[in-house]
Amino acid sequence: MWNNNVASWTKAKKLLYRKFRERCPDIPTHYIHEAIRDASQRLKSFKKLKKKGLAKTDKPAVRRWSVGCDNQLWKLTLEGVRIAAHKGRVNIPLQFHKLFWRYYNNGWMLRSSARWKLIGDKLFLYVVF
């Protein structure tokens, strides 16, 4: 994307989807879409910072990463979360924070998207109400 000067999601998808699919044929399509969407958002942000003279490097670099999931890739249950993987869904038990239960029990509805991140041997799921 950087070499081709492409920042929009649709152009990046046309450019990169086939390469991702050939490299990782087993992963769900929505993960590829989310990766391309995340890359295009990061590239747009970098271009704005570079235009203002606030960018610290010549090329964008990813320091912290997380995986975005839309509603077709994850489902929250009271036992944990079910995340789509290359061979079906994987059940992952979660320990919910007490603030989560406060919001959940007061009738707040979860948004359809979530982000997860691996830190060491722990999986962190970031949900939005």
Tab-separated table of C-alpha atoms in Angstrom:
chain	number	residue	atom	x	y	z
A	1	MET	CA	0.000	0.000	0.000
A	2	TRP	CA	2.778	2.404	0.893
A	3	ASN	CA	4.721	1.787	-2.327
A	4	ASN	CA	1.602	2.169	-4.487
A	5	ASN	CA	0.426	5.329	-2.679
A	6	VAL	CA	-2.950	3.757	-1.892
A	7	ALA	CA	-4.802	4.876	1.222
A	8	SER	CA	-8.477	4.199	0.539
A	9	TRP	CA	-9.928	0.938	1.795
A	10	THR	CA	-11.561	-0.061	-1.493
A	11	LYS	CA	-8.408	0.437	-3.554
A	12	ALA	CA	-6.316	-1.323	-0.935
A	13	LYS	CA	-8.772	-4.223	-0.919
A	14	LYS	CA	-8.494	-4.576	-4.696
A	15	LEU	CA	-4.723	-4.471	-4.427
A	16	LEU	CA	-4.163	-6.757	-1.429
A	17	TYR	CA	-7.065	-9.182	-1.005
A	18	ARG	CA	-5.826	-11.791	-3.479
A	19	LYS	CA	-2.312	-11.694	-1.977
A	20	PHE	CA	-3.717	-12.268	1.526
A	21	ARG	CA	-5.986	-15.057	0.299
A	22	GLU	CA	-3.103	-16.858	-1.451
A	23	ARG	CA	-0.855	-16.516	1.592
A	24	CYS	CA	-3.498	-17.489	4.187
A	25	PRO	CA	-6.236	-19.483	2.429
A	26	ASP	CA	-7.795	-20.879	5.618
A	27	ILE	CA	-8.582	-17.752	7.624
A	28	PRO	CA	-12.043	-16.181	7.480
A	29	THR	CA	-12.467	-13.402	4.917
A	30	HIS	CA	-13.556	-10.862	7.506
A	31	TYR	CA	-10.121	-10.989	9.153
A	32	ILE	CA	-8.534	-10.022	5.836
A	33	HIS	CA	-11.015	-7.172	5.412
A	34	GLU	CA	-10.315	-5.932	8.948
A	35	ALA	CA	-6.534	-6.095	8.417
A	36	ILE	CA	-6.790	-4.080	5.197
A	37	ARG	CA	-9.171	-1.595	6.833
A	38	ASP	CA	-6.805	-1.153	9.784
A	39	ALA	CA	-3.816	-0.653	7.471
A	40	SER	CA	-5.640	1.961	5.389
A	41	GLN	CA	-6.709	3.866	8.526
A	42	ARG	CA	-3.153	3.849	9.843
A	43	LEU	CA	-1.799	5.005	6.480
A	44	LYS	CA	-4.306	7.863	6.230
A	45	SER	CA	-3.421	8.973	9.744
A	46	PHE	CA	0.297	8.825	8.954
A	47	LYS	CA	-0.163	10.892	5.793
A	48	LYS	CA	-2.031	13.580	7.752
A	49	LEU	CA	0.694	13.688	10.403
A	50	LYS	CA	3.420	13.823	7.770
A	51	LYS	CA	1.644	16.670	5.982
A	52	LYS	CA	1.541	18.626	9.265
A	53	GLY	CA	5.194	17.787	9.959
A	54	LEU	CA	4.374	15.728	13.052
A	55	ALA	CA	5.449	12.286	11.762
A	56	LYS	CA	8.491	10.857	13.527
A	57	THR	CA	9.601	8.516	10.709
A	58	ASP	CA	9.686	8.493	6.915
A	59	LYS	CA	7.470	5.429	6.612
A	60	PRO	CA	4.609	4.257	8.825
A	61	ALA	CA	5.440	1.568	11.370
A	62	VAL	CA	3.167	-0.575	13.516
A	63	ARG	CA	4.239	-0.563	17.148
A	64	ARG	CA	1.103	-1.814	18.859
A	65	TRP	CA	-1.345	-4.114	17.157
A	66	SER	CA	-4.750	-5.550	17.825
A	67	VAL	CA	-7.181	-7.540	15.718
A	68	GLY	CA	-10.528	-6.019	14.858
A	69	CYS	CA	-13.591	-8.248	14.735
A	70	ASP	CA	-16.978	-7.443	13.334
A	71	ASN	CA	-20.126	-9.193	14.519
A	72	GLN	CA	-19.580	-12.207	12.244
A	73	LEU	CA	-16.224	-13.066	13.814
A	74	TRP	CA	-17.110	-13.140	17.509
A	75	LYS	CA	-19.990	-13.872	19.834
A	76	LEU	CA	-20.077	-13.119	23.536
A	77	THR	CA	-21.687	-15.650	25.859
A	78	LEU	CA	-21.820	-15.719	29.641
A	79	GLU	CA	-19.120	-18.408	29.663
A	80	GLY	CA	-16.734	-16.461	27.429
A	81	VAL	CA	-16.308	-15.564	23.811
A	82	ARG	CA	-16.521	-17.598	20.618
A	83	ILE	CA	-14.048	-16.374	17.995
A	84	ALA	CA	-14.009	-17.533	14.384
A	85	ALA	CA	-10.872	-19.445	13.442
A	86	HIS	CA	-9.727	-21.299	10.339
A	87	LYS	CA	-11.511	-24.517	11.393
A	88	GLY	CA	-14.706	-23.207	12.923
A	89	ARG	CA	-15.212	-21.293	16.142
A	90	VAL	CA	-13.029	-21.467	19.231
A	91	ASN	CA	-14.497	-21.087	22.722
A	92	ILE	CA	-12.342	-18.947	24.994
A	93	PRO	CA	-13.314	-18.583	28.660
A	94	LEU	CA	-13.157	-15.019	29.950
A	95	GLN	CA	-12.895	-13.341	33.304
A	96	PHE	CA	-15.171	-10.329	33.135
A	97	HIS	CA	-14.310	-7.146	34.969
A	98	LYS	CA	-16.880	-5.966	37.536
A	99	LEU	CA	-17.419	-2.761	35.554
A	100	PHE	CA	-18.460	-4.910	32.588
A	101	TRP	CA	-21.138	-6.575	34.727
A	102	ARG	CA	-22.348	-3.198	35.971
A	103	TYR	CA	-22.948	-1.982	32.421
A	104	TYR	CA	-24.279	-5.307	31.184
A	105	ASN	CA	-26.753	-5.731	34.062
A	106	ASN	CA	-28.026	-2.153	33.675
A	107	GLY	CA	-29.256	-2.972	30.180
A	108	TRP	CA	-26.439	-1.553	28.090
A	109	MET	CA	-26.137	-3.234	24.705
A	110	LEU	CA	-22.834	-4.345	23.235
A	111	ARG	CA	-21.757	-2.889	19.904
A	112	SER	CA	-21.210	-5.234	17.008
A	113	SER	CA	-17.446	-4.763	16.808
A	114	ALA	CA	-14.665	-5.739	19.185
A	115	ARG	CA	-10.883	-5.811	19.241
A	116	TRP	CA	-8.676	-8.455	20.768
A	117	LYS	CA	-5.023	-8.466	21.586
A	118	LEU	CA	-2.542	-11.095	22.779
A	119	ILE	CA	-0.215	-9.884	25.510
A	120	GLY	CA	2.060	-12.667	26.635
A	121	ASP	CA	-0.150	-15.691	27.193
A	122	LYS	CA	-3.307	-13.660	27.894
A	123	LEU	CA	-6.052	-12.656	25.486
A	124	PHE	CA	-7.597	-9.238	26.060
A	125	LEU	CA	-10.970	-8.536	24.481
A	126	TYR	CA	-11.965	-4.902	24.116
A	127	VAL	CA	-15.724	-4.498	23.726
A	128	VAL	CA	-17.697	-1.302	23.255
A	129	PHE	CA	-21.110	-0.582	24.734
